Coordinates of C-alpha atoms in Angstrom, one line a residue:
Chain A
M1 CA 90.8 93.3 71.1
I2 CA 91.2 91.5 74.9
V3 CA 89.4 94.9 77.2
P4 CA 85.8 93.1 76.3
Y5 CA 87.0 89.2 77.2
F6 CA 87.6 90.9 81.1
I7 CA 84.3 90.8 81.3
I8 CA 82.5 88.7 78.6
I9 CA 84.6 85.5 80.1
P10 CA 82.7 86.5 84.1
L11 CA 80.2 86.6 82.3
L12 CA 79.8 83.8 80.5
A13 CA 81.6 81.7 82.9
A14 CA 78.1 82.7 85.9
F15 CA 75.8 82.2 82.4
L16 CA 77.2 78.5 81.1
I17 CA 76.9 77.4 85.3
T18 CA 74.1 78.1 85.7
L19 CA 73.2 76.2 82.5
I20 CA 74.7 73.3 83.0
S21 CA 74.7 72.3 86.7
S22 CA 71.6 70.1 87.8
D23 CA 73.0 70.1 91.7
D24 CA 76.0 69.0 90.9
D25 CA 78.1 71.4 91.4
R26 CA 82.1 69.7 90.1
W27 CA 81.3 71.9 86.3
A28 CA 80.4 74.9 88.1
I29 CA 84.1 75.2 90.5
V30 CA 85.8 73.6 86.9
I31 CA 84.6 76.8 85.3
S32 CA 85.1 79.0 87.5
I33 CA 88.4 78.8 88.3
L34 CA 88.9 78.3 84.9
A35 CA 87.2 81.6 83.8
V36 CA 89.8 83.4 87.1
I37 CA 93.1 81.3 85.9
I38 CA 91.7 82.9 81.8
L39 CA 91.7 86.1 83.1
G40 CA 95.0 86.4 85.5
I41 CA 96.4 85.4 81.7
L42 CA 94.9 88.5 80.2
S43 CA 95.6 91.1 82.7
V44 CA 99.4 90.2 82.6
I45 CA 98.8 89.8 79.0
G46 CA 97.2 93.2 79.4
F47 CA 100.1 94.9 81.8
I48 CA 102.5 94.2 79.3
S49 CA 100.6 95.7 76.1
V50 CA 100.2 98.3 77.6
S51 CA 102.9 99.7 78.7
K52 CA 102.9 101.6 75.9
E53 CA 100.3 102.6 74.7
A54 CA 96.7 102.8 76.5
I55 CA 94.3 100.5 74.5
V56 CA 90.7 102.1 74.3
Y57 CA 87.6 100.2 73.5
S58 CA 84.3 102.0 72.3
M59 CA 81.5 99.6 72.0
G60 CA 79.4 99.3 68.7
G61 CA 81.7 100.9 66.6
W62 CA 80.2 104.9 67.4
K63 CA 82.6 107.3 67.8
I64 CA 84.1 108.2 72.2
P65 CA 81.1 111.1 72.7
Y66 CA 78.8 109.1 71.5
T67 CA 79.6 105.8 73.4
V68 CA 80.4 103.1 76.0
C69 CA 84.4 103.1 76.0
L70 CA 86.2 100.2 78.3
V71 CA 90.4 101.3 79.0
L72 CA 92.6 99.5 79.5
D73 CA 95.2 101.8 81.1
P74 CA 98.3 100.7 83.3
F75 CA 96.5 101.7 86.5
S76 CA 93.0 99.6 85.6
S77 CA 94.6 96.5 84.0
F78 CA 97.1 96.2 88.0
M79 CA 92.9 96.4 89.4
L80 CA 92.9 93.8 86.9
F81 CA 95.6 91.5 87.9
I82 CA 94.5 91.8 91.8
I83 CA 91.1 90.4 91.4
P84 CA 91.4 87.7 90.0
L85 CA 94.7 86.9 92.3
I86 CA 92.2 87.2 95.4
G87 CA 88.9 85.0 93.3
L88 CA 91.4 82.4 92.7
A89 CA 92.0 81.6 96.2
A90 CA 88.9 82.4 97.7
L91 CA 87.2 79.9 95.1
L92 CA 90.6 77.5 95.7
Y93 CA 89.5 77.6 99.5
S94 CA 85.2 77.2 98.7
I95 CA 85.5 74.5 97.1
S96 CA 85.7 73.1 100.6
Y97 CA 84.1 75.4 102.7
I98 CA 80.9 75.8 100.5
R99 CA 80.4 72.9 100.3
H100 CA 80.3 72.3 104.4
L101 CA 77.5 75.4 104.8
S102 CA 75.4 73.5 101.4
K103 CA 76.4 71.9 97.8
S104 CA 75.5 74.2 95.7
W105 CA 76.7 75.4 91.9
K106 CA 74.8 79.1 92.7
Y107 CA 78.1 80.1 95.0
Y108 CA 79.4 80.2 92.0
A109 CA 77.8 81.9 89.7
L110 CA 77.2 84.4 91.8
F111 CA 81.2 85.1 92.2
M112 CA 81.4 85.1 88.7
L113 CA 78.6 87.9 88.7
L114 CA 81.0 89.8 91.0
I115 CA 84.2 89.4 89.6
T116 CA 82.0 91.0 86.3
G117 CA 81.3 93.4 88.5
M118 CA 84.4 94.4 89.7
N119 CA 85.4 94.0 86.9
G120 CA 83.7 95.6 84.6
V121 CA 83.1 98.8 87.4
V122 CA 87.7 99.3 86.9
I123 CA 87.5 98.5 83.3
T124 CA 84.2 101.1 82.4
G125 CA 85.5 104.2 80.8
D126 CA 82.3 105.9 81.5
L127 CA 80.1 107.1 84.3
F128 CA 76.5 105.6 84.3
N129 CA 78.2 102.6 82.3
L130 CA 80.7 102.2 86.4
F131 CA 77.3 102.7 88.1
I132 CA 76.1 99.9 85.6
F133 CA 78.5 97.4 86.6
M134 CA 79.0 98.5 90.6
E135 CA 74.7 97.2 91.0
V136 CA 76.0 94.0 89.7
A137 CA 79.0 93.8 91.5
L138 CA 77.2 95.0 94.9
F139 CA 74.2 93.0 94.1
A140 CA 76.5 89.4 93.8
A141 CA 77.2 90.9 97.6
Y142 CA 74.5 90.7 98.9
S143 CA 73.5 87.6 98.4
L144 CA 76.9 85.6 98.6
V145 CA 77.0 88.0 102.9
A146 CA 73.7 86.3 103.6
Y147 CA 74.5 82.8 102.1
G148 CA 74.8 80.7 105.3
G149 CA 71.2 81.2 105.2
K150 CA 71.6 82.3 109.7
A151 CA 69.7 84.6 110.9
E152 CA 72.8 86.8 111.6
E153 CA 73.2 87.1 107.7
F154 CA 70.0 88.4 106.4
E155 CA 70.5 90.8 109.1
A156 CA 73.7 91.8 107.5
S157 CA 72.4 91.8 104.4
F158 CA 69.3 93.7 105.5
K159 CA 71.6 96.3 106.8
Y160 CA 74.1 96.4 103.4
A161 CA 71.9 96.1 101.1
V162 CA 69.4 99.6 102.9
M163 CA 73.7 101.7 103.2
G164 CA 74.8 100.4 98.8
S165 CA 70.9 101.9 97.8
I166 CA 71.4 105.2 99.2
S167 CA 74.8 105.8 98.4
S168 CA 74.0 104.9 95.0
S169 CA 70.8 107.4 95.2
L170 CA 73.7 109.9 96.0
I171 CA 75.9 109.3 93.3
L172 CA 72.8 108.1 90.3
I173 CA 72.4 112.2 91.5
G174 CA 76.2 113.0 91.2
I175 CA 76.0 111.4 87.8
G176 CA 73.1 112.9 87.1
L177 CA 74.5 117.4 88.4
T178 CA 77.8 115.8 86.1
Y179 CA 75.9 115.2 83.2
S180 CA 73.7 118.7 83.2
I181 CA 77.0 121.0 83.5
T182 CA 79.5 119.4 81.5
S183 CA 76.7 117.1 78.8
T184 CA 79.4 114.3 79.1
L185 CA 79.8 110.5 80.6
T186 CA 82.8 109.7 79.4
L187 CA 85.2 110.0 82.0
A188 CA 87.6 111.7 79.7
K189 CA 85.5 114.4 78.2
I190 CA 84.5 115.3 81.4
A191 CA 88.0 115.3 82.4
E192 CA 88.1 118.0 80.2
V193 CA 85.4 120.0 79.7
L194 CA 85.0 120.2 84.2
P195 CA 88.2 122.3 84.7
G196 CA 85.6 125.4 82.4
Q197 CA 82.7 124.8 84.9
N198 CA 81.4 126.6 88.1
P199 CA 83.4 125.4 90.9
V200 CA 80.8 125.5 93.2
V201 CA 79.3 123.0 91.3
V202 CA 82.2 120.9 91.2
N203 CA 83.2 121.0 94.7
W204 CA 79.0 119.8 95.3
I205 CA 79.8 117.3 92.7
G206 CA 83.1 115.6 95.3
A207 CA 81.2 115.8 97.6
I208 CA 78.2 114.0 96.7
F209 CA 80.7 111.6 94.9
L210 CA 82.6 111.3 98.0
A211 CA 79.6 110.7 99.8
G212 CA 78.1 107.9 97.9
F213 CA 81.8 106.3 96.6
G214 CA 83.1 106.4 100.5
L215 CA 80.1 104.4 101.7
K216 CA 81.2 101.8 99.3
A217 CA 85.5 102.4 100.5
A218 CA 83.8 102.0 104.0
I219 CA 86.0 105.5 104.9
M220 CA 85.8 106.6 108.9
P221 CA 81.9 108.0 108.9
F222 CA 80.4 106.0 106.6
H223 CA 81.2 102.3 107.5
A224 CA 78.5 101.4 110.0
W225 CA 77.7 98.0 107.7
L226 CA 81.2 96.6 107.2
P227 CA 82.1 95.2 110.5
D228 CA 78.3 93.0 110.3
A229 CA 78.7 92.2 106.3
H230 CA 82.6 91.7 106.3
S231 CA 82.5 89.8 109.2
S232 CA 79.1 87.1 108.7
A233 CA 79.3 86.2 105.3
P234 CA 81.8 83.0 105.0
A235 CA 84.9 83.3 104.7
P236 CA 86.1 82.9 100.5
I237 CA 84.0 86.5 100.5
S238 CA 85.0 88.2 103.5
S239 CA 87.7 88.0 102.0
M240 CA 87.2 88.8 98.6
L241 CA 84.8 91.6 100.1
S242 CA 87.5 93.0 101.5
G243 CA 90.5 92.3 99.9
V244 CA 88.9 93.2 96.5
L245 CA 85.4 94.6 97.0
I246 CA 86.3 97.3 98.4
K247 CA 89.2 98.6 97.0
A248 CA 87.5 97.8 93.1
L249 CA 84.7 99.8 94.0
G250 CA 86.0 102.1 96.5
I251 CA 89.5 103.2 96.7
Y252 CA 89.7 102.4 92.6
V253 CA 86.7 105.2 92.0
L254 CA 87.6 107.5 94.2
I255 CA 91.2 107.9 92.3
R256 CA 89.7 108.1 88.9
L257 CA 87.6 110.5 89.3
F258 CA 89.5 112.7 92.2
Y259 CA 93.0 112.4 90.5
N260 CA 91.7 111.7 87.0
V261 CA 88.8 113.7 86.2
F262 CA 88.2 116.0 88.7
G263 CA 92.7 116.8 89.3
L264 CA 92.8 116.3 92.8
P265 CA 91.4 120.4 93.9
K266 CA 93.5 121.1 97.2
I267 CA 89.8 121.1 99.7
F268 CA 89.3 117.1 98.8
S269 CA 93.4 116.4 99.6
D270 CA 92.1 117.5 102.7
I271 CA 89.8 115.5 102.7
F272 CA 91.0 112.5 102.0
L273 CA 93.9 113.4 105.2
V274 CA 91.7 113.9 107.3
L275 CA 89.1 110.8 106.5
G276 CA 92.1 108.6 106.3
G277 CA 93.3 110.3 109.8
I278 CA 90.4 109.5 111.9
S279 CA 89.8 106.0 109.4
I280 CA 93.5 105.0 111.2
I281 CA 92.5 105.6 114.5
C282 CA 88.7 105.1 115.4
A283 CA 88.5 101.9 113.7
S284 CA 92.0 100.5 114.9
L285 CA 90.8 101.9 118.5
L286 CA 87.8 100.2 118.4
A287 CA 89.1 96.8 117.0
I288 CA 91.3 96.5 120.1
S289 CA 88.0 96.1 122.2
Q290 CA 87.1 93.5 119.7
W291 CA 86.7 89.5 120.8
D292 CA 85.2 87.8 117.8
F293 CA 88.0 87.5 115.5
K294 CA 86.1 88.7 111.2
R295 CA 84.5 91.2 113.4
L296 CA 88.6 92.9 115.0
L297 CA 89.5 91.3 110.8
A298 CA 86.0 93.5 109.6
Y299 CA 87.7 97.0 111.3
S300 CA 91.6 96.1 111.0
S301 CA 90.2 97.1 106.7
I302 CA 88.6 100.3 107.8
S303 CA 91.6 101.1 109.0
Q304 CA 93.5 99.9 106.2
I305 CA 92.0 101.6 104.4
G306 CA 92.9 104.8 105.5
F307 CA 96.1 104.3 105.2
I308 CA 95.7 104.4 101.7
L309 CA 93.1 107.5 101.8
L310 CA 95.7 109.1 103.6
A311 CA 98.6 108.5 100.9
L312 CA 96.2 109.6 98.3
G313 CA 95.4 112.7 100.6
I314 CA 98.9 113.4 100.5
G315 CA 99.1 112.8 96.5
T316 CA 103.0 113.1 95.3
R317 CA 104.4 110.2 93.7
M318 CA 105.8 107.8 96.9
A319 CA 102.3 108.5 98.4
V320 CA 101.0 106.7 95.2
F321 CA 103.4 104.8 95.4
G322 CA 102.6 103.6 98.8
A323 CA 98.6 103.9 98.4
I324 CA 98.8 101.1 95.3
F325 CA 101.1 99.1 96.8
H326 CA 99.4 98.9 100.0
I327 CA 96.1 98.2 97.8
L328 CA 98.6 94.9 96.1
N329 CA 99.0 94.4 100.1
H330 CA 95.6 94.3 101.8
A331 CA 94.1 92.1 99.8
I332 CA 97.4 89.6 99.6
F333 CA 97.0 89.0 103.6
K334 CA 93.5 90.3 104.5
S335 CA 92.7 87.6 102.8
L336 CA 94.9 85.5 104.6
L337 CA 93.7 86.5 107.2
F338 CA 89.9 86.4 107.3
F339 CA 91.1 82.6 105.2
N340 CA 92.6 81.7 108.7
A341 CA 89.4 83.4 110.6
G342 CA 87.4 80.5 108.6
T343 CA 89.8 77.8 109.0
V344 CA 89.4 78.3 112.9
E345 CA 85.3 78.6 112.9
M346 CA 84.8 75.0 110.6
A347 CA 87.5 72.9 112.9
L348 CA 86.4 74.4 116.3
G349 CA 82.4 75.9 115.6
T350 CA 83.8 79.3 116.9
R351 CA 85.2 83.1 116.2
D352 CA 85.4 83.9 119.7
L353 CA 89.0 84.7 120.4
R354 CA 89.0 83.9 124.0
K355 CA 87.7 80.3 123.1
M356 CA 90.7 79.6 120.9
G357 CA 94.0 78.1 122.7
K358 CA 96.7 76.5 122.0
L359 CA 96.0 75.6 117.8
G360 CA 99.7 75.0 117.2
K361 CA 99.4 71.6 117.0
V362 CA 96.2 71.0 115.4
L363 CA 96.0 73.2 112.6
P364 CA 100.6 73.7 112.4
I365 CA 99.4 75.3 108.5
T366 CA 96.7 77.9 109.9
S367 CA 98.6 79.2 113.1
T368 CA 101.2 79.6 111.6
T369 CA 100.1 81.7 108.3
S370 CA 98.3 84.2 110.3
M371 CA 101.0 84.6 111.9
I372 CA 103.1 85.3 108.8
A373 CA 100.1 87.7 108.1
T374 CA 100.3 88.7 111.7
L375 CA 103.5 90.2 110.9
S376 CA 102.7 92.2 107.7
V377 CA 100.1 93.5 108.1
S378 CA 101.1 94.7 111.3
G379 CA 104.6 96.4 109.7
L380 CA 107.0 94.3 110.7
P381 CA 110.0 93.3 107.9
P382 CA 110.7 91.7 105.6
F383 CA 107.4 91.1 104.9
N384 CA 105.3 94.0 102.6
G385 CA 103.0 94.7 105.1
F386 CA 106.7 97.1 106.8
F387 CA 107.6 98.1 102.7
S388 CA 103.7 100.1 102.2
K389 CA 103.7 101.6 105.0
M390 CA 107.1 102.6 105.6
I391 CA 106.8 104.4 102.3
I392 CA 103.8 106.0 103.0
I393 CA 104.6 107.6 106.1
I394 CA 108.1 108.5 104.7
A395 CA 105.6 110.3 101.7
A396 CA 104.1 112.0 104.4
I397 CA 107.6 113.9 106.5
Q398 CA 108.8 114.2 102.7
A399 CA 105.8 115.8 102.1
G400 CA 105.6 118.0 105.3
F401 CA 102.6 115.9 106.6
F402 CA 103.7 115.8 110.1
Q403 CA 100.5 114.9 111.8
S404 CA 99.7 112.5 109.5
A405 CA 103.4 110.6 109.5
I406 CA 103.0 110.2 113.8
V407 CA 98.6 109.3 112.8
A408 CA 100.3 106.3 110.5
V409 CA 102.9 105.2 113.2
I410 CA 100.2 105.5 115.7
G411 CA 98.0 103.1 114.4
S412 CA 100.7 101.2 113.0
V413 CA 101.6 100.4 116.3
L414 CA 97.7 99.9 116.9
T415 CA 97.5 97.5 114.8
L416 CA 100.7 95.7 116.3
G417 CA 98.9 95.7 119.5
Y418 CA 95.7 94.0 118.2
F419 CA 97.0 91.0 116.2
L420 CA 99.5 90.6 119.5
K421 CA 95.7 89.9 120.9
V422 CA 94.9 87.8 117.9
Q423 CA 98.0 85.7 118.6
R424 CA 98.4 85.4 121.7
H425 CA 94.1 84.7 123.0
G426 CA 93.5 83.4 119.7
F427 CA 96.5 80.8 118.4
H428 CA 98.8 80.4 121.6
G429 CA 96.6 80.9 124.3
E430 CA 96.0 78.4 127.4
K431 CA 93.9 75.8 126.6
E432 CA 94.7 72.7 125.0
F433 CA 93.3 70.9 121.7
N434 CA 93.9 67.4 121.1
E435 CA 91.2 67.0 118.4
I436 CA 89.2 68.4 116.0
T437 CA 85.7 68.4 113.9
N438 CA 86.7 70.1 110.9
V439 CA 90.0 69.1 109.3
P440 CA 90.9 71.9 106.9
S441 CA 90.9 70.1 103.4
T442 CA 93.9 70.3 100.9
G443 CA 92.1 72.8 99.0
M444 CA 91.5 75.1 101.5
R445 CA 96.0 74.8 103.5
T446 CA 96.7 75.2 98.7
A447 CA 95.0 78.7 99.3
M448 CA 96.1 79.2 103.0
I449 CA 100.2 78.3 101.1
I450 CA 100.0 80.7 98.3
L451 CA 99.0 84.2 100.3
A452 CA 101.8 83.4 102.7
I453 CA 104.2 83.4 100.4
L454 CA 102.3 86.3 98.6
C455 CA 102.9 88.1 101.7
V456 CA 107.2 87.8 101.3
C457 CA 107.6 87.7 97.9
S458 CA 105.4 90.3 97.1
S459 CA 108.0 92.1 99.3
V460 CA 110.0 92.2 96.7
L461 CA 108.6 94.5 94.0
I462 CA 109.8 97.2 96.1
I463 CA 113.1 96.8 94.7
P464 CA 114.0 99.8 92.3
G465 CA 114.7 97.2 88.8
I466 CA 111.6 95.9 90.0
K467 CA 109.5 98.7 90.2
D468 CA 110.4 100.5 87.7
V469 CA 108.2 98.2 85.2
V470 CA 105.5 97.4 88.3
F471 CA 104.8 100.7 89.6
D472 CA 105.7 103.2 87.4
P473 CA 103.8 103.3 84.5
V474 CA 100.6 102.8 87.2
I475 CA 101.8 105.4 89.1
D476 CA 102.2 107.7 85.5
T477 CA 98.8 107.2 84.6
I478 CA 97.1 108.7 88.5
I479 CA 99.4 111.2 88.7
N480 CA 99.7 113.1 84.8
K481 CA 96.6 114.5 85.0
T482 CA 95.7 115.8 81.1
E483 CA 97.5 111.8 80.1
Y484 CA 94.3 110.0 81.3
I485 CA 93.2 112.8 78.6
Q486 CA 95.1 111.6 75.5
L487 CA 95.1 107.9 76.2
V488 CA 91.3 108.4 75.2
L489 CA 90.2 111.2 73.1
G490 CA 93.6 110.6 71.7
R491 CA 96.4 113.3 70.7
Chain B
M1 CA 63.8 126.5 90.3
I2 CA 61.5 125.3 91.6
I3 CA 60.8 121.9 90.2
Y4 CA 63.8 121.1 91.5
L5 CA 63.3 122.3 94.9
L6 CA 60.5 119.4 95.2
C7 CA 61.8 116.8 93.6
F8 CA 65.0 117.6 96.5
I9 CA 62.8 117.3 98.8
L10 CA 61.3 114.1 97.5
F11 CA 65.2 112.8 98.3
L12 CA 64.6 114.6 101.5
V13 CA 61.7 112.5 102.5
G14 CA 62.6 108.6 101.5
L15 CA 65.8 109.6 104.1
Y16 CA 64.7 110.7 106.7
G17 CA 61.8 107.2 106.2
V18 CA 65.1 105.4 105.5
L19 CA 66.1 106.7 108.8
T20 CA 63.6 107.0 111.3
K21 CA 61.5 103.9 110.9
R22 CA 61.3 100.8 112.3
N23 CA 59.4 98.7 110.1
L24 CA 61.9 96.8 107.2
I25 CA 58.7 97.2 104.7
K26 CA 58.7 100.9 106.1
I27 CA 62.1 101.3 104.8
I28 CA 61.5 99.9 101.6
L29 CA 59.2 102.0 100.8
S30 CA 61.1 105.1 101.7
L31 CA 64.3 103.8 100.0
S32 CA 62.0 103.7 96.5
I33 CA 61.0 107.4 96.9
M34 CA 64.3 108.1 96.8
E35 CA 65.2 106.3 94.0
Y36 CA 62.3 107.8 92.1
S37 CA 63.5 111.0 93.0
A38 CA 66.3 110.2 91.5
N39 CA 65.4 108.8 89.0
L40 CA 63.0 112.6 87.7
F41 CA 66.1 114.1 89.2
L42 CA 67.6 113.1 86.2
V43 CA 64.1 113.3 84.1
L44 CA 64.2 116.8 84.4
F45 CA 67.1 117.3 83.3
G46 CA 66.6 116.2 79.9
Y47 CA 62.9 118.3 79.4
K48 CA 61.9 121.1 77.9
R49 CA 58.7 122.8 77.4
D50 CA 57.6 121.9 74.1
A51 CA 59.7 120.1 73.0
L52 CA 59.1 117.8 70.6
F53 CA 60.6 114.0 71.4
P54 CA 64.1 113.4 68.9
I55 CA 62.8 111.2 66.0
L56 CA 63.7 112.7 63.1
E57 CA 61.5 113.1 59.8
K58 CA 61.8 114.0 56.0
G59 CA 60.3 117.2 55.7
K60 CA 59.9 117.6 60.0
E61 CA 61.8 120.7 61.3
I62 CA 61.9 120.2 64.7
Q63 CA 62.9 123.8 66.6
S64 CA 63.2 122.1 70.0
M65 CA 63.9 118.7 70.9
V66 CA 64.0 117.3 74.5
D67 CA 67.5 115.0 75.3
P68 CA 66.8 111.8 75.5
L69 CA 69.8 110.9 77.3
P70 CA 68.4 111.1 80.7
Q71 CA 65.6 109.3 80.3
A72 CA 68.0 105.8 78.7
L73 CA 69.2 106.1 81.5
V74 CA 66.3 106.4 84.0
L75 CA 65.0 103.7 82.0
T76 CA 68.1 101.2 83.1
S77 CA 68.5 102.5 86.5
I78 CA 64.8 101.5 87.1
V79 CA 65.9 98.1 86.1
I80 CA 68.2 98.3 88.4
E81 CA 65.7 99.5 91.4
L82 CA 63.6 96.9 90.3
G83 CA 65.8 94.4 91.4
I84 CA 67.7 95.9 94.2
T85 CA 63.8 96.5 96.2
A86 CA 63.3 92.7 95.3
M87 CA 66.0 91.6 97.0
L88 CA 65.6 93.6 99.8
V89 CA 61.9 92.2 100.3
A90 CA 63.0 88.0 100.5
L91 CA 66.4 89.5 102.7
A92 CA 62.6 91.0 104.9
V93 CA 60.9 88.0 104.2
R94 CA 63.2 85.8 105.1
L95 CA 64.3 87.8 108.6
Y96 CA 60.2 87.4 109.8
Q97 CA 61.0 84.5 109.2
K98 CA 64.2 83.8 112.0
Y99 CA 62.8 87.0 114.2
K100 CA 59.3 86.9 113.7
T101 CA 59.3 90.5 113.2
F102 CA 59.0 93.1 110.5
D103 CA 60.5 96.0 113.2
I104 CA 64.1 96.4 113.3
T105 CA 64.4 97.3 116.6
K106 CA 64.0 94.1 117.4
I107 CA 66.2 92.3 115.0
R108 CA 69.3 93.5 116.5
R109 CA 72.0 90.4 117.0
L110 CA 74.3 91.8 115.6
S111 CA 75.9 94.8 117.4
G112 CA 79.6 96.8 118.3

């Protein structure tokens, strides 16, 4: 019965923070960090206990088709592990970074609301419930993007909110259409009823959902909000948005809907392949021309999401392994890079790569960890990014998608290119700095060191013995189309 | 069938407004129109002509009922939209304080 606590704990933490904090943020920090640690422990316990049998929790004690159910299977508990992992690092980083902006508990309450929404999206087994938790997460995200209170941040937040509302309307229409042809909103029940329906209507529903959730995932034609929102937000929030939010709200839901519910029709796997390829190449080319550090990282996020989508389009067992491994790896190294960008911005007061210079002496930890993250995102061994990208490319070749494999290789080379630009101008430039105004605090340094160590350590997940334990149950739930239905509705 | 078509036209009206209007407030209004059309769409699925509300009473046999679930969904989504609209209006007010205009073509510090 641990399932509802994934939603209760962060929601309770948000409530308690607003209740007991007056104008001090000390208790808010303690409560939020405690809540995130408990969530992390719970997710590990959940992962171990669901490796044999998934847990289904029906709210209110009603039977499945009449209730909202929560489903904890290996894939959702894998995502539930990533959220508090990045959340903990972001909170450690936030302590002094947010005091630098304004000393307030409101940030932590909104942060907990963000985690509530994402946990809810990941754990729910009901289509409309998913929509509600998605709106909760997005509502917190809009406010957190505008948290700094500068003109650009309001602009980015407004843009994000308008785009998000359009996609939410599309999703609502898609939910209505689904309900009209299946008479149910439970995902497993929909999956059971859907194959007998008119394929034209099913494809239309798929297209509407692809547009709606594709916008949340920032796939290439729907990406316009991401570079503004992710570059304007405070650094820990950028890392949460780029590291977790676009995956929990976008990629996770796409996998759940198109693999488990729709059963991956051929037309959608082709669309995934094409959109993934476009995202990889175009976003990489756009990233090369950027001089704003965080904006470059935001474009890089779109390109890495393209890798995940490409792997999902291939759809073989190995490709899905590459996709979920890349979800974990991208969360780790992109959060780390946003932390680096935030530290540099705090110390030098600029995000422009041309105004940075030799930072190795004044910011040694930032410089070193950014080098590790760069090597990781560009896909050099022995860092984690190398393995997931290699698996995706090998899977593409094995399945006979040679164009996709070439696109992925070109994308990796371009990634290396624009991150070499970051290193060359941003951290090893000519300009010398002897003194900086704001030295990064212990919390910020700890967060960066933890993620840098994880960049190297998560490579061990590739070793067959460990991979069998960690990834095989996750891949099984994604690949086996009938198993999800049986898990929820009973055999 | 024609009523679904009208509902779709209402959606397109909202989308047209979001894409072409330059005033922040008009964009927010267009978004609301779009969301209303989505809600209307849901309610239409549950509607049946000459049907009664689905409450069982003793000694009363009801032949046809409307589907109550879409109405419950629409209530929830109206509450969400209220929150989002309030958020957007608050952002528009702050944007006006910063830029002294509601014109979206003049609010352009972010680019690329």
